[in-house]
């Protein structure tokens, strides 16, 4: 339905794994790799305190425990982590070969001026996003069932007491007792469900596993630009069918409106997220200080305002108000395109049943 969101999740998870590598290397642990980052952030490491049930920790939380001598650095290599993965190299290669052959079929039809159906075009766009997701998840273990247990040398209560006045250390937690280090925000469980006034997901606390509903924070990086290009290219691929043969004129007009709508709403979403992401990461604050460095009183006021913004909800109310109708309109346009892909099969041009003549691509002398 929306493969571009899968690419977004994959890109965000890769960026967070890269941040974890940088964080561990700064602390003197160069053996921490991308595989460690992916594995930790998906809940692969589970700590067992002295006084409570075990719970998962991500890269930041494990880094906090190791650098404060609550537990030694886990002597697990990237090869050991990859050995836990259920990912089959042959199966992955077979999938890439099959999708690659489909891409060649579509390109061959276009070169020989054979009609391409909206179903083929939409599948082509899905394959495009699949390749991007495969690339971003190339170092992520797949379907790991048994985590690595790390036994702590102190109780949870001692860790929280020694955390002192760290923000959130003396407040009730949402996921695990180490939420004051990283509370796994933003996520469906903590940011979206409260506004909808219903509860789903694991009820026990601390969580026995990390939920798969976290929205990764990408920030400003090369991967952000790559994600923007991929999403925009995916949306624009639908414009190729602008002059395709549709069963009726109304369906063609609706397809065009749907294409324009998904591109426009994608731009609005990216603009809103870029603006809010600047406040989450303090980007606007740093830029303001560079542009206006001569007024210390005003800079202090800006620092206070930005601090309050970051202490508020990760997804503010204004963004929910703006994005709710945008998401609704996008969903309608996307749903129509998906439905039309199959409805238009009732009336296809005769050339749609012709096969690509591959022999014509072989030079004849």
XYZ file of C-alpha atoms in Angstrom:
365
model
C 0.000 0.000 0.000
C 2.745 2.477 0.944
C 6.257 1.050 0.328
C 7.792 4.514 0.689
C 7.109 4.345 4.435
C 9.048 1.072 4.610
C 11.977 2.847 2.949
C 11.633 5.628 5.526
C 11.710 3.159 8.410
C 14.700 1.337 6.908
C 16.601 4.592 6.378
C 15.878 5.808 9.908
C 16.983 2.519 11.448
C 20.216 2.612 9.467
C 20.911 6.195 10.575
C 20.321 5.263 14.220
C 22.672 2.288 13.855
C 25.322 4.619 12.372
C 24.891 7.030 15.284
C 25.410 4.175 17.710
C 28.676 3.219 15.967
C 29.943 6.791 16.303
C 28.869 6.943 19.978
C 30.617 3.689 20.924
C 33.784 4.576 19.019
C 33.999 7.929 20.829
C 33.901 5.960 24.093
C 36.775 3.711 23.033
C 34.897 0.676 21.679
C 35.878 0.450 17.988
C 34.588 -3.145 17.698
C 30.962 -1.935 17.779
C 29.621 -2.267 14.220
C 26.485 -1.509 12.239
C 25.291 -5.039 12.950
C 25.646 -4.375 16.677
C 23.649 -1.163 16.264
C 20.808 -2.829 14.379
C 20.807 -5.792 16.753
C 20.686 -3.635 19.892
C 18.021 -1.252 18.597
C 15.733 -4.148 17.689
C 15.977 -5.486 21.248
C 18.702 -8.093 20.745
C 20.381 -7.317 24.070
C 18.333 -8.043 27.219
C 19.595 -7.026 30.680
C 18.862 -8.932 33.872
C 19.025 -6.647 36.944
C 19.388 -8.069 40.436
C 15.907 -7.056 41.590
C 13.541 -7.216 38.597
C 12.556 -9.132 35.499
C 14.743 -8.849 32.394
C 14.039 -6.183 29.783
C 15.577 -5.147 26.424
C 17.976 -2.234 25.997
C 18.923 -0.328 22.871
C 22.329 1.048 21.881
C 22.118 4.230 23.987
C 20.904 2.417 27.078
C 23.550 -0.303 26.805
C 26.211 2.377 26.257
C 25.088 4.089 29.473
C 25.358 0.841 31.440
C 28.770 -0.099 30.035
C 30.400 3.331 30.403
C 29.246 3.509 34.054
C 30.548 0.026 34.860
C 27.169 -1.573 35.523
C 28.168 -4.322 33.115
C 31.227 -5.112 30.994
C 31.231 -4.532 27.259
C 29.457 -7.475 25.567
C 32.074 -9.609 23.828
C 29.894 -10.402 20.848
C 31.301 -10.022 17.363
C 29.424 -8.927 14.285
C 29.846 -12.451 12.942
C 28.161 -13.888 16.060
C 25.223 -11.533 15.581
C 24.920 -12.371 11.889
C 24.914 -16.047 12.793
C 21.624 -15.438 14.658
C 20.023 -13.981 11.547
C 17.567 -16.119 9.591
C 18.446 -14.270 6.413
C 19.306 -16.689 3.617
C 21.769 -15.275 1.106
C 20.532 -17.562 -1.657
C 16.912 -16.633 -0.982
C 17.796 -12.951 -1.074
C 19.719 -13.419 -4.322
C 16.800 -15.323 -5.850
C 14.420 -12.509 -4.885
C 16.702 -9.898 -6.439
C 17.019 -11.967 -9.637
C 13.235 -12.339 -9.928
C 12.566 -8.651 -9.335
C 15.434 -7.711 -11.644
C 13.934 -9.860 -14.411
C 10.587 -8.119 -13.945
C 12.302 -4.716 -14.267
C 13.942 -5.862 -17.505
C 10.549 -7.008 -18.799
C 8.993 -3.598 -18.159
C 11.944 -1.747 -19.695
C 11.874 -4.086 -22.694
C 8.176 -3.373 -23.267
C 8.829 0.359 -23.096
C 11.743 0.149 -25.556
C 9.665 -1.867 -28.046
C 6.710 0.507 -27.588
C 4.462 -2.201 -26.172
C 1.691 -1.077 -23.804
C 2.609 -1.171 -20.097
C -0.363 -1.658 -17.774
C -0.899 0.336 -14.592
C -0.433 -2.932 -12.658
C 3.023 -3.406 -14.160
C 3.918 0.236 -13.531
C 2.781 0.093 -9.906
C 4.672 -3.162 -9.335
C 7.726 -1.525 -10.905
C 7.482 1.322 -8.371
C 7.163 -1.203 -5.526
C 10.280 -2.990 -6.766
C 12.109 0.349 -6.839
C 11.308 0.856 -3.132
C 12.192 -2.771 -2.377
C 15.706 -2.300 -3.754
C 16.115 0.840 -1.614
C 14.907 -0.997 1.514
C 17.221 -3.953 0.831
C 20.157 -1.568 0.591
C 19.365 0.218 3.855
C 18.777 -3.072 5.730
C 21.823 -4.866 4.295
C 23.439 -5.105 7.771
C 20.277 -5.802 9.762
C 19.804 -9.325 11.215
C 16.510 -10.942 10.263
C 14.053 -12.805 12.534
C 16.324 -13.135 15.560
C 14.416 -15.191 18.130
C 16.826 -15.602 21.064
C 18.359 -12.423 22.567
C 21.714 -12.111 24.297
C 21.252 -11.926 28.080
C 23.443 -9.434 29.962
C 23.491 -9.729 33.762
C 23.824 -6.451 35.643
C 25.893 -6.128 38.778
C 23.360 -3.828 40.453
C 19.622 -3.537 40.892
C 17.328 -1.260 38.896
C 16.672 0.810 42.015
C 20.398 1.454 42.490
C 20.788 2.515 38.858
C 17.888 4.968 39.144
C 19.171 6.379 42.443
C 22.680 6.863 41.053
C 21.183 8.572 37.972
C 20.406 11.438 40.356
C 18.825 14.448 38.743
C 19.017 13.237 35.159
C 15.825 14.288 33.304
C 13.157 11.612 33.663
C 15.068 9.400 36.110
C 12.581 10.081 38.915
C 9.463 9.790 36.732
C 7.344 6.718 35.901
C 8.579 4.946 32.791
C 6.584 3.981 29.683
C 8.652 1.099 28.327
C 11.543 0.137 30.625
C 13.244 1.630 33.714
C 15.950 3.047 31.418
C 13.529 5.359 29.583
C 15.385 8.319 31.111
C 18.306 7.448 28.805
C 16.216 6.840 25.684
C 12.427 6.502 25.856
C 12.076 4.969 22.368
C 10.189 8.042 21.111
C 8.468 8.805 18.893
C 6.336 5.699 18.628
C 2.742 4.674 18.037
C 2.542 3.348 21.597
C 3.591 6.557 23.352
C 2.793 9.431 20.965
C -0.185 8.370 18.834
C -2.319 6.043 20.973
C -2.805 8.568 23.822
C -4.437 11.007 21.365
C -6.746 8.240 20.103
C -7.751 7.267 23.668
C -7.224 3.539 23.312
C -4.534 1.102 24.354
C -3.017 -1.779 22.471
C 0.241 -3.656 22.544
C 2.071 -5.296 25.442
C 0.518 -4.436 28.814
C 3.272 -5.742 31.075
C 6.019 -3.425 32.251
C 8.901 -3.400 31.738
C 8.334 -4.408 28.146
C 9.534 -7.958 27.423
C 10.462 -6.843 23.894
C 10.648 -3.668 21.860
C 7.586 -2.959 19.757
C 8.002 -2.379 16.018
C 6.183 0.959 16.047
C 8.999 3.419 16.675
C 9.338 6.250 14.173
C 13.101 6.635 13.669
C 14.600 10.128 13.741
C 16.714 10.627 10.626
C 17.820 14.234 11.039
C 19.753 16.233 8.455
C 22.189 13.958 6.637
C 23.012 12.458 3.276
C 20.509 9.704 4.036
C 17.782 12.322 4.433
C 18.462 13.612 0.937
C 18.588 10.057 -0.399
C 15.255 9.257 1.246
C 13.703 12.421 -0.206
C 14.895 11.479 -3.705
C 13.633 7.872 -3.356
C 10.185 8.895 -2.069
C 9.798 11.619 -4.683
C 10.918 9.267 -7.446
C 8.458 6.612 -6.246
C 5.575 9.090 -6.323
C 6.594 10.508 -9.689
C 6.789 7.066 -11.298
C 2.991 7.083 -11.339
C 3.079 10.087 -13.686
C 4.374 7.757 -16.402
C 0.769 6.547 -16.758
C -0.440 10.118 -17.432
C -1.384 9.245 -21.014
C -1.946 5.514 -20.588
C -5.046 3.895 -21.998
C -7.781 3.783 -19.311
C -11.247 2.221 -19.624
C -12.901 5.642 -19.275
C -11.899 9.291 -19.438
C -13.005 9.836 -15.820
C -10.616 7.148 -14.583
C -7.728 8.795 -16.410
C -8.558 12.180 -14.843
C -8.834 10.626 -11.376
C -5.474 8.894 -11.874
C -3.872 12.235 -12.746
C -5.457 13.916 -9.735
C -4.247 11.058 -7.532
C -0.684 11.394 -8.829
C -0.609 15.139 -8.159
C -2.148 14.613 -4.712
C 0.383 12.057 -3.471
C 3.285 14.244 -4.608
C 1.799 17.405 -3.022
C 0.979 15.701 0.297
C 4.447 14.124 0.375
C 6.003 17.588 0.056
C 3.802 18.909 2.894
C 4.752 15.962 5.110
C 8.472 16.431 4.423
C 8.263 20.175 5.117
C 6.464 19.656 8.443
C 8.869 16.926 9.513
C 11.913 19.000 8.500
C 10.680 21.956 10.553
C 9.835 19.904 13.649
C 12.972 17.800 13.326
C 14.990 21.015 13.506
C 13.517 21.694 16.957
C 14.006 18.082 18.122
C 17.709 18.122 17.263
C 18.356 21.811 18.072
C 19.226 22.623 14.456
C 17.331 25.919 14.335
C 18.911 26.951 17.640
C 22.425 26.386 16.287
C 21.663 28.280 13.079
C 20.194 31.213 15.011
C 23.328 31.454 17.145
C 25.503 31.535 14.029
C 23.395 34.236 12.376
C 22.851 36.439 15.464
C 25.748 35.869 17.888
C 25.860 39.395 19.373
C 22.792 39.458 21.674
C 23.430 37.209 24.720
C 20.095 38.051 26.382
C 18.089 37.118 23.329
C 20.208 33.982 22.783
C 19.488 32.879 26.354
C 15.759 33.357 25.725
C 16.028 31.270 22.557
C 17.861 28.527 24.493
C 15.069 28.438 27.080
C 12.355 28.282 24.421
C 14.103 25.486 22.535
C 14.635 23.515 25.748
C 10.921 23.743 26.549
C 10.055 22.655 22.999
C 12.235 19.538 23.308
C 10.723 18.699 26.708
C 7.233 18.766 25.192
C 5.663 15.928 23.207
C 7.868 14.581 20.455
C 5.008 14.949 17.990
C 3.352 18.271 18.938
C -0.355 18.953 18.709
C 0.023 21.366 15.772
C 1.697 18.658 13.681
C -1.123 16.219 14.418
C -3.704 18.858 13.414
C -1.893 19.628 10.159
C -0.938 16.097 9.234
C -4.283 14.431 9.994
C -6.123 15.904 6.957
C -2.969 15.574 4.837
C -2.705 11.890 5.746
C -6.411 11.389 5.045
C -6.148 12.981 1.583
C -2.986 11.009 0.812
C -4.691 7.767 1.875
C -7.672 8.459 -0.392
C -5.441 9.203 -3.387
C -3.240 6.199 -2.693
C -6.251 3.922 -2.231
C -7.745 5.056 -5.541
C -4.497 4.333 -7.398
C -4.306 0.841 -5.882
C -7.951 0.113 -6.734
C -7.652 1.525 -10.247
C -4.639 -0.691 -10.900
C -6.924 -3.731 -10.735
C -10.135 -2.151 -12.047
C -8.402 -1.020 -15.244
C -7.557 -4.647 -16.065
C -11.121 -5.083 -17.336
C -10.243 -3.212 -20.523
C -6.673 -3.515 -21.785
C -5.240 -2.581 -25.201
C -4.518 -5.586 -27.402
C -0.772 -4.907 -27.300
C -0.730 -5.558 -23.555
C -0.890 -9.284 -24.328
C 2.154 -9.229 -26.619
C 5.491 -10.474 -25.323
C 8.853 -8.738 -25.537
C 10.844 -9.955 -28.552
C 14.214 -10.393 -26.881
C 15.800 -11.623 -30.097
C 15.482 -8.117 -31.525
C 18.075 -6.915 -28.985
C 20.677 -9.333 -30.378
C 22.807 -7.770 -33.145
C 22.229 -9.412 -36.573
C 24.872 -9.347 -39.247
